mmCIF file of C-alpha atoms in Angstrom:
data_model
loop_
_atom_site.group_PDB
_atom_site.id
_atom_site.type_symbol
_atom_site.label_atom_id
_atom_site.label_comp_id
_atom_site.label_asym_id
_atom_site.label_seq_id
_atom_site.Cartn_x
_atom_site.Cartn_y
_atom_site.Cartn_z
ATOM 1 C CA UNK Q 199 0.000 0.000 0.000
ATOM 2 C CA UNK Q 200 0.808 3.597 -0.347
ATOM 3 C CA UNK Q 201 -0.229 6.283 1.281
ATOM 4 C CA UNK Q 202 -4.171 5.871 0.931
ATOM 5 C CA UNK Q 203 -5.732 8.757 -1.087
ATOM 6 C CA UNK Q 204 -9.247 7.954 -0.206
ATOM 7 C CA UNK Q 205 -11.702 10.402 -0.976
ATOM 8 C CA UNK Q 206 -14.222 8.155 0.818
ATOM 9 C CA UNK Q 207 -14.761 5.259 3.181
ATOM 10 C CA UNK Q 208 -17.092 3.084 4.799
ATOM 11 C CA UNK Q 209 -15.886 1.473 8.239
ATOM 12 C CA UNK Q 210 -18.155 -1.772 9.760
ATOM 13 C CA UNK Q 211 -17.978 -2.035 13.737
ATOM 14 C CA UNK Q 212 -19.922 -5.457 15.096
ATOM 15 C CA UNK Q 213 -21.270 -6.081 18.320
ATOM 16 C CA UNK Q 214 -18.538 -7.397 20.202
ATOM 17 C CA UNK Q 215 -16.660 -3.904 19.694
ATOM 18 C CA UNK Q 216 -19.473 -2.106 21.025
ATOM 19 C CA UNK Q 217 -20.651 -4.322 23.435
ATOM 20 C CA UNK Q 218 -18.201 -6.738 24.561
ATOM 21 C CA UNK Q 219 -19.743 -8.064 27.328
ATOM 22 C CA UNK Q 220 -23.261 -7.476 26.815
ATOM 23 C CA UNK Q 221 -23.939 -5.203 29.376
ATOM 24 C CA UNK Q 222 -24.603 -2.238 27.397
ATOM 25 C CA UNK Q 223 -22.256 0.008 25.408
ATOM 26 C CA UNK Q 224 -18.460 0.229 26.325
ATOM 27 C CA UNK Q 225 -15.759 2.511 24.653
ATOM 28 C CA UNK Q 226 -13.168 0.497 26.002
ATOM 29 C CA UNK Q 227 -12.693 -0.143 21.563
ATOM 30 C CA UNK Q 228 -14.629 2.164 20.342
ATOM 31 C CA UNK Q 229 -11.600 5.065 21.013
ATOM 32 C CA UNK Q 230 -9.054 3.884 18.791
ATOM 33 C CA UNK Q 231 -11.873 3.588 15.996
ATOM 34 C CA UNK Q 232 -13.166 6.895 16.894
ATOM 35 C CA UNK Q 233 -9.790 8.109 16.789
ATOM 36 C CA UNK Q 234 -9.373 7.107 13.054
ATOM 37 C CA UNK Q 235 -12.598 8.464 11.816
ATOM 38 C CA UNK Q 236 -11.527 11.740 13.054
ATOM 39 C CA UNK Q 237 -7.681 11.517 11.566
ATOM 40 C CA UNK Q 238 -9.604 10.471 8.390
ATOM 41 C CA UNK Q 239 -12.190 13.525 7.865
ATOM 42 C CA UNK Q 240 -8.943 15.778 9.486
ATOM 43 C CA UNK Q 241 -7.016 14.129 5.688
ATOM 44 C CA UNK Q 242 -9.606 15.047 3.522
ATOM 45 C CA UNK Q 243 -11.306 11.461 3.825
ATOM 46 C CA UNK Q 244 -15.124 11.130 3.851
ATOM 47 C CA UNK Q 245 -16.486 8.254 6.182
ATOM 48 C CA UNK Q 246 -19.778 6.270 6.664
ATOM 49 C CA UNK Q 247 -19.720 4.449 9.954
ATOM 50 C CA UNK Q 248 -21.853 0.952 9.471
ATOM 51 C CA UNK Q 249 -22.524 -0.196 12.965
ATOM 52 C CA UNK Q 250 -23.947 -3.289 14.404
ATOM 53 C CA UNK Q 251 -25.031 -3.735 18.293
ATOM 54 C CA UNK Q 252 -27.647 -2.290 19.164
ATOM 55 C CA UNK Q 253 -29.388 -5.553 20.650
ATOM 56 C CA UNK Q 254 -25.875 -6.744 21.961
ATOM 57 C CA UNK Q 255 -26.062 -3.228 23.935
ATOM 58 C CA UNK Q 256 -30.158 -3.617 24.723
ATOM 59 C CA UNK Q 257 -29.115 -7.095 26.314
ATOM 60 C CA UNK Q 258 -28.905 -5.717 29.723
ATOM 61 C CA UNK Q 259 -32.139 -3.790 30.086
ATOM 62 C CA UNK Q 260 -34.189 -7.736 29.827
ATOM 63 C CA UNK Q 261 -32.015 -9.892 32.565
ATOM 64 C CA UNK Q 262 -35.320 -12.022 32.974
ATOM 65 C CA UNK Q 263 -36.473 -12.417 29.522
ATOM 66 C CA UNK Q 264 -35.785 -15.129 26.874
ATOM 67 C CA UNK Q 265 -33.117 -13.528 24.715
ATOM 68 C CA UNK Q 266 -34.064 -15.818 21.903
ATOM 69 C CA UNK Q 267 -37.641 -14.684 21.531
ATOM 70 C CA UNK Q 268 -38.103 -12.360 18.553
ATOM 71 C CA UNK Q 269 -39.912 -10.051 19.472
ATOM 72 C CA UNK Q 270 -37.700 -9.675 23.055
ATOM 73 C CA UNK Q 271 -35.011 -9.209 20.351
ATOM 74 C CA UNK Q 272 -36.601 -6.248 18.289
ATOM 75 C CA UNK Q 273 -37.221 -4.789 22.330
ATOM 76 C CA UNK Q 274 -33.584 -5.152 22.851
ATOM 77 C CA UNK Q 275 -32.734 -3.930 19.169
ATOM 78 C CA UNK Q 276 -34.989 -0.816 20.351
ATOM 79 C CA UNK Q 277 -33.775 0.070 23.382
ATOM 80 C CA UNK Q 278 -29.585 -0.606 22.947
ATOM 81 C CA UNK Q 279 -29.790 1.257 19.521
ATOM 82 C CA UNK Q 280 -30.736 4.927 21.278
ATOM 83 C CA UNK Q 281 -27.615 3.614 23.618
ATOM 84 C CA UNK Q 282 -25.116 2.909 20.788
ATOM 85 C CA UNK Q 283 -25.943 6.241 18.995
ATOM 86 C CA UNK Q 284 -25.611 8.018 22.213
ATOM 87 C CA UNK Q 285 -22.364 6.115 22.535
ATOM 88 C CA UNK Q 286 -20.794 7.217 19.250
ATOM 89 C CA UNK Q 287 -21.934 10.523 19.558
ATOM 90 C CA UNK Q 288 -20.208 11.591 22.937
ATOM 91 C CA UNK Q 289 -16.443 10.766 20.947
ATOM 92 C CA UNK Q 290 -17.175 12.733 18.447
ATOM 93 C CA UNK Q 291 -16.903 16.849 18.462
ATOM 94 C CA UNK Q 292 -18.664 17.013 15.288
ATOM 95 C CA UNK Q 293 -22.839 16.121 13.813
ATOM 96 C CA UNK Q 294 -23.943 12.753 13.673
ATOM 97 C CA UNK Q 295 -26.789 10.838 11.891
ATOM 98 C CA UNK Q 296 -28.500 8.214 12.017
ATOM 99 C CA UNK Q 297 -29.706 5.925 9.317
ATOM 100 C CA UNK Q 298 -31.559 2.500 9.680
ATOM 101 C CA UNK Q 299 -32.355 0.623 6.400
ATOM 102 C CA UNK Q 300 -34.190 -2.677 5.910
ATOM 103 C CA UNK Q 301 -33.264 -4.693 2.760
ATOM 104 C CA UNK Q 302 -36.613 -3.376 1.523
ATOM 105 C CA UNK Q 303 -35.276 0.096 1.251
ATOM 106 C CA UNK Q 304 -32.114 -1.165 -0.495
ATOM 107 C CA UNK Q 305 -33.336 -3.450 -3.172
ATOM 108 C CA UNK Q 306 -36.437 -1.278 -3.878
ATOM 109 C CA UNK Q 307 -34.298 0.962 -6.669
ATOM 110 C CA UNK Q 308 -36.153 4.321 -5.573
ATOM 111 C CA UNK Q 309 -35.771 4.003 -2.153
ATOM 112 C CA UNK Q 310 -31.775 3.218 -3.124
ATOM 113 C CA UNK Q 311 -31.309 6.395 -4.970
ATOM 114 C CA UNK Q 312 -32.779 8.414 -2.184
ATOM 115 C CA UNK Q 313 -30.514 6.326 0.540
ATOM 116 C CA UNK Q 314 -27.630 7.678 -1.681
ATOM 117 C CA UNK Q 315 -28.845 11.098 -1.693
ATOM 118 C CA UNK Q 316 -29.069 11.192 1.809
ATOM 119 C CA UNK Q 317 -25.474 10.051 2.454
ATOM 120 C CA UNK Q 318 -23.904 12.198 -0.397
ATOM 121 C CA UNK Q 319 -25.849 15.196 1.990
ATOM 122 C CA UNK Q 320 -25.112 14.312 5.254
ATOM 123 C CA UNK Q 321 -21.244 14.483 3.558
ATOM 124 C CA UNK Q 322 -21.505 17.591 2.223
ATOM 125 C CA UNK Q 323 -22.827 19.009 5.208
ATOM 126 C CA UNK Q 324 -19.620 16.955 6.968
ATOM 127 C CA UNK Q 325 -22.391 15.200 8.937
ATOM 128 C CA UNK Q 326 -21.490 11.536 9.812
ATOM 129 C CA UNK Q 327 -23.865 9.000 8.367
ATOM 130 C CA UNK Q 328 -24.087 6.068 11.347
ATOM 131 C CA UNK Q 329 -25.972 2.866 9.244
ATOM 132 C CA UNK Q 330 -27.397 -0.179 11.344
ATOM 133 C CA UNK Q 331 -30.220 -2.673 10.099
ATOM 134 C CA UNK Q 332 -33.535 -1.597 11.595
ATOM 135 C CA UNK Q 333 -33.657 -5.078 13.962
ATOM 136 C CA UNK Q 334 -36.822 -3.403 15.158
ATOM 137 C CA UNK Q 335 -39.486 -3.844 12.291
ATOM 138 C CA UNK Q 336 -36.932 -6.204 10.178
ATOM 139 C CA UNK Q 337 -38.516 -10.047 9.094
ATOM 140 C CA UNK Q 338 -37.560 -12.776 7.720
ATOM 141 C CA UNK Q 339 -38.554 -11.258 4.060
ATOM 142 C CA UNK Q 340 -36.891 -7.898 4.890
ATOM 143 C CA UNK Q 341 -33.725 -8.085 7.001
ATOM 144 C CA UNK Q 342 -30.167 -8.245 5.366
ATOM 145 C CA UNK Q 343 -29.366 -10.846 7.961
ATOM 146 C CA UNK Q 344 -25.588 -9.533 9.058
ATOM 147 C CA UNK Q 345 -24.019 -5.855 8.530
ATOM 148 C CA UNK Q 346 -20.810 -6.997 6.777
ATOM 149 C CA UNK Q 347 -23.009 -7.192 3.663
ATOM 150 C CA UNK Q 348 -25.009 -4.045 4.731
ATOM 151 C CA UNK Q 349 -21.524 -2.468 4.898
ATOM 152 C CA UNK Q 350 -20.831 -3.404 1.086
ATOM 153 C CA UNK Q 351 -24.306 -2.243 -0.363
ATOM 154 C CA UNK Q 352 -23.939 0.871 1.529
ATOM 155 C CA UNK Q 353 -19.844 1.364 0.441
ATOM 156 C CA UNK Q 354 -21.742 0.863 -3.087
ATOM 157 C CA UNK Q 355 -24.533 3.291 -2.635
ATOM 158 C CA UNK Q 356 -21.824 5.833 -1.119
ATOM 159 C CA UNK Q 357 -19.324 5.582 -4.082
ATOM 160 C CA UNK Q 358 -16.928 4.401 -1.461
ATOM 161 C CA UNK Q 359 -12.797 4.358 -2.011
ATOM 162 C CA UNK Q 360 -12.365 2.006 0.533
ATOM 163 C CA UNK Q 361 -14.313 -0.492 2.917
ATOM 164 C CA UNK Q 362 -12.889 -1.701 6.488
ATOM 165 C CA UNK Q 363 -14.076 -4.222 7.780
ATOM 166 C CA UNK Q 364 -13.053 -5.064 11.459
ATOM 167 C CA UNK Q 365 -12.954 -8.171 13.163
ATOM 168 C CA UNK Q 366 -11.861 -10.033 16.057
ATOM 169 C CA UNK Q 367 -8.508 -11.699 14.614
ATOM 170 C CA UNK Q 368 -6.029 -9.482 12.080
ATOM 171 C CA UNK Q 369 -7.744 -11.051 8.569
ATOM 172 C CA UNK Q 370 -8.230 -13.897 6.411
ATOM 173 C CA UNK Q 371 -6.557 -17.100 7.615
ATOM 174 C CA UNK Q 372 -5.913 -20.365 5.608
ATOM 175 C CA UNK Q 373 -7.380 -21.815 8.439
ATOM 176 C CA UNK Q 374 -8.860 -20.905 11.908
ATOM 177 C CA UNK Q 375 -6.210 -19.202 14.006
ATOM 178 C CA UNK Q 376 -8.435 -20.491 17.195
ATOM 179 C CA UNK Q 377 -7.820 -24.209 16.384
ATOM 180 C CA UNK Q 378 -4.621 -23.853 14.258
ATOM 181 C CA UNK Q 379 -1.396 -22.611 15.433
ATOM 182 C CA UNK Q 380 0.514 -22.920 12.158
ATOM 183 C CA UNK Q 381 -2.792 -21.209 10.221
ATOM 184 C CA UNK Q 382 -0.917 -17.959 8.130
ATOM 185 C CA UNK Q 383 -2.480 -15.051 7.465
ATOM 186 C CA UNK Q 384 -3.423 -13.948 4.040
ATOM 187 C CA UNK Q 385 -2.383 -10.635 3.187
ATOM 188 C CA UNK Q 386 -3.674 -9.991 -0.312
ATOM 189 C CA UNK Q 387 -6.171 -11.556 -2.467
ATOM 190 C CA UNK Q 388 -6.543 -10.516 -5.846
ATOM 191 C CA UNK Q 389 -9.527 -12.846 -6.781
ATOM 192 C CA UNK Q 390 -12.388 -14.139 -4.245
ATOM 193 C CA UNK Q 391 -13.379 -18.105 -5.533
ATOM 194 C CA UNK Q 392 -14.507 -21.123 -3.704
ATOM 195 C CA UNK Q 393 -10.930 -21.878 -2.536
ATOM 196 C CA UNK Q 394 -11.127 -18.417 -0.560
ATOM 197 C CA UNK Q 395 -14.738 -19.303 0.671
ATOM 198 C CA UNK Q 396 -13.356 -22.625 2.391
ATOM 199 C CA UNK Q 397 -11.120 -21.327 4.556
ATOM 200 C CA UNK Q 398 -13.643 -18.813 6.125
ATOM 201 C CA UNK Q 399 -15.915 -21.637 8.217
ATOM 202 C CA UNK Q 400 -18.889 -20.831 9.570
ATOM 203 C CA UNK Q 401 -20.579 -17.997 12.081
ATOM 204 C CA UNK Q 402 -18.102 -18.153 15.279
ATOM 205 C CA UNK Q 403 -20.547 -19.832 17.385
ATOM 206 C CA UNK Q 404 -21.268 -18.137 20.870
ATOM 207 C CA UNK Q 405 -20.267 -15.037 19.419
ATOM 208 C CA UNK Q 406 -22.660 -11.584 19.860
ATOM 209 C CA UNK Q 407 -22.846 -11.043 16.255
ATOM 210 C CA UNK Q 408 -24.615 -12.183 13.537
ATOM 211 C CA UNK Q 409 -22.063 -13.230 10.922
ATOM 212 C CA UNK Q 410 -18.493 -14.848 10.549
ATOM 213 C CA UNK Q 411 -15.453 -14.435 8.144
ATOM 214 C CA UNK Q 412 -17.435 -15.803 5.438
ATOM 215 C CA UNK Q 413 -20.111 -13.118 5.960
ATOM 216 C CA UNK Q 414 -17.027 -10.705 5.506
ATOM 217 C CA UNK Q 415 -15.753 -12.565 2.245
ATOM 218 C CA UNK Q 416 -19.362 -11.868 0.854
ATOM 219 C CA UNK Q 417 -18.981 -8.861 1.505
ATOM 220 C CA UNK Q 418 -15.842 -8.299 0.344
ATOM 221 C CA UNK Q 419 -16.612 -9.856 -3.106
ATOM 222 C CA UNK Q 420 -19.453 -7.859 -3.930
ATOM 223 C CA UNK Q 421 -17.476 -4.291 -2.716
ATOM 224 C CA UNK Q 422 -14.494 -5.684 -5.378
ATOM 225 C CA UNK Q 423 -16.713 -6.221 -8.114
ATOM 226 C CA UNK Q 424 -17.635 -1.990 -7.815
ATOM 227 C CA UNK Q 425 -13.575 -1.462 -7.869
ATOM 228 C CA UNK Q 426 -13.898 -0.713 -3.605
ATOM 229 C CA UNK Q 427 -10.630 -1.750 -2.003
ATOM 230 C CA UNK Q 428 -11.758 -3.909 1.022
ATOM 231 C CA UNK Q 429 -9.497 -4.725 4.392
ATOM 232 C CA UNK Q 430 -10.390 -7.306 6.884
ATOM 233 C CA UNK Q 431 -8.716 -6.013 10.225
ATOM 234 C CA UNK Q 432 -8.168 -6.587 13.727
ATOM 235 C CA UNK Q 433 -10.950 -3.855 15.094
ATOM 236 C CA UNK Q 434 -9.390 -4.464 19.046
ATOM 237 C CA UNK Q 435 -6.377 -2.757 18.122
ATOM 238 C CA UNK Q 436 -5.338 0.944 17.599
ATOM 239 C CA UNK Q 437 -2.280 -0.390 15.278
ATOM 240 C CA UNK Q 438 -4.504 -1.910 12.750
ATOM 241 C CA UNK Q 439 -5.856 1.810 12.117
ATOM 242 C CA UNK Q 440 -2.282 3.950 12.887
ATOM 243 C CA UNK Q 441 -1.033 1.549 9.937
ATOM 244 C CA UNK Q 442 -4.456 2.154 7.374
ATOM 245 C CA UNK Q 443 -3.146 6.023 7.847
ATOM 246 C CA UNK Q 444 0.376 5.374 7.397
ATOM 247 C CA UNK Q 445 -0.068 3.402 3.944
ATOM 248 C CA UNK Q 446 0.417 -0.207 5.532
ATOM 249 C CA UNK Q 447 -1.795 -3.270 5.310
ATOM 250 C CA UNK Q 448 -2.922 -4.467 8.704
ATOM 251 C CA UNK Q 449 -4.410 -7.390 7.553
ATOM 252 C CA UNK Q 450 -5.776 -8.626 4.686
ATOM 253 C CA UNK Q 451 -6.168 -6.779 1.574
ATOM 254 C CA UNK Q 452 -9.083 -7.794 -1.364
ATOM 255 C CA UNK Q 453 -8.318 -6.068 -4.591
ATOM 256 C CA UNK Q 454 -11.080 -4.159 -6.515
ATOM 257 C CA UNK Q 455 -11.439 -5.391 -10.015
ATOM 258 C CA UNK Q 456 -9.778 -4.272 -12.733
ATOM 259 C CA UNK Q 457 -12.798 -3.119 -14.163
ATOM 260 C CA UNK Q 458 -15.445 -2.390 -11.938
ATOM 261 C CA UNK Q 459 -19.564 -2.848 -12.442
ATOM 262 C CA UNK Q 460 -21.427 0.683 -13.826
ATOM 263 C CA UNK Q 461 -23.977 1.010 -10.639
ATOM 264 C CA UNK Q 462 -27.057 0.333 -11.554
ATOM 265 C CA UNK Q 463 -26.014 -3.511 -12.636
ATOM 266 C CA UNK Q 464 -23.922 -4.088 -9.383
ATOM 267 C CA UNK Q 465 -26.935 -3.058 -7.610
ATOM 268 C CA UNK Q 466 -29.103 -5.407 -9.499
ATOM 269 C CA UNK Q 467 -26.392 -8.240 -9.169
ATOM 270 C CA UNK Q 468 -25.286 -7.693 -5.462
ATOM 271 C CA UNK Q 469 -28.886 -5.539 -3.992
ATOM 272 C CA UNK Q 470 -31.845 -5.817 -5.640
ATOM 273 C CA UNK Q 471 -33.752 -9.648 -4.932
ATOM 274 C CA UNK Q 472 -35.704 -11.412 -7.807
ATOM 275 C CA UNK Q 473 -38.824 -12.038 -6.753
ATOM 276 C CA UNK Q 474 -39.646 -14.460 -9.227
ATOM 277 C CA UNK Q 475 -38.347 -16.473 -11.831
ATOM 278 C CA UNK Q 476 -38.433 -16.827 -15.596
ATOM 279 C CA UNK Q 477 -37.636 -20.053 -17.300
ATOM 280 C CA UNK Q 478 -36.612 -20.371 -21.036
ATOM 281 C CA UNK Q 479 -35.794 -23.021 -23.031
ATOM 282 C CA UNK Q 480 -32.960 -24.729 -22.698
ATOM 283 C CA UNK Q 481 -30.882 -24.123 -26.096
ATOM 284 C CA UNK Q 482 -31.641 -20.286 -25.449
ATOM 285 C CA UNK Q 483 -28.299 -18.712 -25.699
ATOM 286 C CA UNK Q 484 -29.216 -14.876 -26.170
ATOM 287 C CA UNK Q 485 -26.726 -12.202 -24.753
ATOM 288 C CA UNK Q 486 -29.370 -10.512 -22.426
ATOM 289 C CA UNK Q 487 -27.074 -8.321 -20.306
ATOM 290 C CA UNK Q 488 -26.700 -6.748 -24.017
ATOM 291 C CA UNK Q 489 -29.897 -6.811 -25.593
ATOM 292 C CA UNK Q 490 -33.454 -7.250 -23.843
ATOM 293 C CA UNK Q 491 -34.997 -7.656 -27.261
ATOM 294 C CA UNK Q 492 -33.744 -11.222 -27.417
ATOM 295 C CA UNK Q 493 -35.942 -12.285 -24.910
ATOM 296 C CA UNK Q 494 -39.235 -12.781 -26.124
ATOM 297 C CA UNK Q 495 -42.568 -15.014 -24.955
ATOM 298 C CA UNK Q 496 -41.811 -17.928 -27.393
ATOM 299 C CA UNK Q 497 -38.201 -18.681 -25.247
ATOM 300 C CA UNK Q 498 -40.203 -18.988 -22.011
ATOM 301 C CA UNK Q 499 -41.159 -22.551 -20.980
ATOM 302 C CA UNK Q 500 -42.477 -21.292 -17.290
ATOM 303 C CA UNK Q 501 -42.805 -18.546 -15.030
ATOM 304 C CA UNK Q 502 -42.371 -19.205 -10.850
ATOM 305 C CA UNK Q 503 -43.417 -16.884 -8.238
ATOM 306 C CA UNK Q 504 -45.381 -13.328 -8.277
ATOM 307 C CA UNK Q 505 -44.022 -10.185 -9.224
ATOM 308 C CA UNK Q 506 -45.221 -6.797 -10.472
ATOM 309 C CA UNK Q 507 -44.134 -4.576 -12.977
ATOM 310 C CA UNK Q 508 -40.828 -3.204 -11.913
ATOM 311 C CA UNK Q 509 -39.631 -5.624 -9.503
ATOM 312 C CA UNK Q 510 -36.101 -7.964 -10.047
ATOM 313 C CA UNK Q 511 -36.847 -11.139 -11.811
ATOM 314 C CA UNK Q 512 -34.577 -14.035 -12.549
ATOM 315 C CA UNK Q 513 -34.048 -15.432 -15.843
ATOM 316 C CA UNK Q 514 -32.567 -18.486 -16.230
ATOM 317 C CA UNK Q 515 -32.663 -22.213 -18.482
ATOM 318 C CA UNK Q 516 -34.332 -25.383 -17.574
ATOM 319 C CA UNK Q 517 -31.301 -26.732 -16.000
ATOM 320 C CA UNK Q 518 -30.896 -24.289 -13.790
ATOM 321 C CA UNK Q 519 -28.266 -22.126 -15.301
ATOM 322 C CA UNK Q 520 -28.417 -18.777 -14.092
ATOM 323 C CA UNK Q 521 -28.723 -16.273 -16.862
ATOM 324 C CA UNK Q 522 -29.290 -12.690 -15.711
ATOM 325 C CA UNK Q 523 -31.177 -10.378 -12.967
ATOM 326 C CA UNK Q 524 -33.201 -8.124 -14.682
ATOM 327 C CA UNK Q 525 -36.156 -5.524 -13.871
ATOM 328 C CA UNK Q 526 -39.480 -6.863 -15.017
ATOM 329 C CA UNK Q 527 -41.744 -4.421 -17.215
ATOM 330 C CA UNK Q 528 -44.851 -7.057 -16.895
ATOM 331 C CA UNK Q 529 -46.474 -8.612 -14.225
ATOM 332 C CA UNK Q 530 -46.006 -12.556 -13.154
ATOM 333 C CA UNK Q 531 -49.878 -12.513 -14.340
ATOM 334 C CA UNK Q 532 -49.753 -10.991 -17.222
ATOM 335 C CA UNK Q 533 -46.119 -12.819 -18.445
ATOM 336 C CA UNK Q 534 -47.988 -15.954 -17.391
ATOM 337 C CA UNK Q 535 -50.784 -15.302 -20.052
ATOM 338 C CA UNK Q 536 -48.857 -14.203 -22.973
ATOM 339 C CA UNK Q 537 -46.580 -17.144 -22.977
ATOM 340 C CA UNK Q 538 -49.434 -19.673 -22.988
ATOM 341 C CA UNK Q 539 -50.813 -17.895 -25.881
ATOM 342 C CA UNK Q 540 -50.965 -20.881 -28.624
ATOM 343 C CA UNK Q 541 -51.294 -18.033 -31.066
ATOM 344 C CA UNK Q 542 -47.659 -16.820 -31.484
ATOM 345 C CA UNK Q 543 -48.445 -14.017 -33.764
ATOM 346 C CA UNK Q 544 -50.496 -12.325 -31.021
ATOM 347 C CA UNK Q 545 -47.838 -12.572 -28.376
ATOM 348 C CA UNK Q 546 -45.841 -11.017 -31.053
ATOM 349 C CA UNK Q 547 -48.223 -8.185 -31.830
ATOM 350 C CA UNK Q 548 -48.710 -7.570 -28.430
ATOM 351 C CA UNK Q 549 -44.938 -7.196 -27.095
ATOM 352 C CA UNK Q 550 -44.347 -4.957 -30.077
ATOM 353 C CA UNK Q 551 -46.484 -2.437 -28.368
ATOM 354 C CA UNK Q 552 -45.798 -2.536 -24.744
ATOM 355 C CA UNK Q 553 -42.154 -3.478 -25.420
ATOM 356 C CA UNK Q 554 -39.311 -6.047 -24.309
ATOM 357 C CA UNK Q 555 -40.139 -8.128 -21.265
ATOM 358 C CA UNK Q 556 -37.012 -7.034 -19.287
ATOM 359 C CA UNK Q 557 -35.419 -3.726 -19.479
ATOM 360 C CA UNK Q 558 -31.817 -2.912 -20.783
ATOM 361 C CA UNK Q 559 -31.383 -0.505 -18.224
ATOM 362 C CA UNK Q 560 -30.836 -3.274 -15.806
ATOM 363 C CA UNK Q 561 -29.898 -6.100 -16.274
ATOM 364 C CA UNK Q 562 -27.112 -7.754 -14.686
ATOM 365 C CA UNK Q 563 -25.488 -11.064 -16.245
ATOM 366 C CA UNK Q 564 -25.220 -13.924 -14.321
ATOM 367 C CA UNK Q 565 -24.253 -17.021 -16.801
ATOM 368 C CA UNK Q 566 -20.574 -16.826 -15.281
ATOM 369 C CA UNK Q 567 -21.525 -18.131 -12.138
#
């Protein structure tokens, strides 16, 4: 590394920085990282703070309840977030903000472009943006499900330089450092495949978090493929950020690609869930991330699940092959009807006026995968 020239960055804190004990908020870690969010905005550098905890720091407010009950968890989620923010806000000297998102906001394209809108302001009016899941009104259907891939779509939505991720060990290992004493560190990795994926593991179990190092690969892979340079680091230690600001990798470095995804497709790729299916026929071979056209009702063979016009479809053969993400300009219902028309030169007729069933404007390929 040289001397980083970010204009921008996005920084993820989990739970056991904020609460490592569960007994409500501690700075005992949160200084160092404090420390470096103010170095970086004295440099020049932008940051979006992505933290998780707030039902780690509601824990201790429901001693008698059953911690695994939902809805004690949205209660805790509630009451530790007003905590955390509080938290954050007493190291800083300068505005804070808060922003809680639900994967419904992100994947619902409108609601996207206003989350960016609101970041690019609160950084123009050097206001810190502070992002956590809303664990309060989240389901199921809604929630991201951990905030190291929270802290990727939101490095994408911000136009982020760089994305830290911190942890509880100094990166990427070939194999668990807990159970391995000969397990080496990986300090740079230029290209994110299955080999990478294995030697994450699972969730640490017991932990206060939701995720693991493979949550953090995830997100790593989809911050490379929008050219975001993305560190796993030790978060528990003020060297890991003294040697981000001196130019030195303190743990493990995941290049950005060489050439990075335009927006709107990474967010259809990496954001934005289909919400329904669209099988064609198997031989179907059509470059679709290049021309909607291609697609037409005679290549579909079935159509699985219910959408509306607008929402994120996937398209993809009889075999399963996964063709392309794409916004749907017709409805499950009415895509349903035309391609069971026997009479082709109808369907024909009719798509010809109300246009291609997907639109070019996004469309994200998928056939590599």
């Amino acid at each position: 590394m040289s001397n980083p020239n970010w204009k921008r960055v996005v920084i993820k804190v989990g739970s056991a920085l904020i609460s490592p004990n569960q007994q409500g908020c501690s700075s005992h870690y949160l200084l160092s990282i404090a420390q470096f969010i103010v170095r970086c905005r004295a440099n020049g550098t932008q940051v979006v703070l992505v933290s998780s905890g707030s039902v780690a720091a509601g824990a201790h407010l429901f001693p008698e309840q059953e911690k695994s009950d939902i809805a004690v968890k949205k209660a805790m989620a509630a009451a530790g977030q007003t905590e955390m923010i509080a938290t954050w806000d007493r190291l800083f000297d300068f505005p804070s903000a808060q922003m809680l998102l639900t994967h419904a906001d992100l994947r619902d394209r409108e609601r996207y472009v206003s989350i960016r809108e609101t970041i690019f302001s609160l950084l123009d009016n050097n206001i810190l943006p502070i992002v956590n899941e809303n664990d309060t009104v989240t389901t199921d259907k809604l929630k991201v499900g951990d905030n190291d891939n929270l802290s990727a779509m939101v490095a994408s939505a911000s136009e982020a330089d760089a994305l830290i991720i911190c942890s509880d060990i100094d990166g990427l290992y070939d194999k668990n450092p807990h159970e391995h004493d000969d397990a080496t560190l990986l300090k740079t990795v230029d290209h994110i495949d299955e080999s990478i994926y294995a030697m994450a593991g699972g969730a640490v179990k017991g932990g206060v978090g939701t995720g693991g190092m493979r949550t953090k690969i995830e997100a790593a892979e989809k911050a490379v493929s929008h050219g975001i340079d993305t560190y796993i680091i030790n978060g528990f230690t003020e060297l890991s950020f003294n040697m981000l600001l001196n130019g030195e990798n303190p743990g493990t470095h995941f290049k950005p690609h060489a050439k990075p995804m335009q927006e709107n497709v990474h967010w259809m790729r990496h954001t934005s869930n289909a919400q329904g299916e669209v099988i064609v026929e198997g031989d179907f071979d059509a470059s679709l991330d290049s021309n909607a056209d291609q697609l037409t009702s005679s290549e579909i063979v079935d159509v699985k699940g219910e959408f509306s016009v607008g929402d994120t479809i996937l398209v993809r053969k009889e075999d399963g092959t996964k063709l392309v993400k794409a916004k749907s300009n017709y409805s499950s219902c009415l895509l349903n009807f035309i391609a069971n028309q026997e009479n082709e030169e109808f369907a024909n007729e009719f798509e010809e006026k109300t246009g291609p069933i997907i639109s070019d404007q996004h469309i994200a390929n998928l056939e590599k995968e």
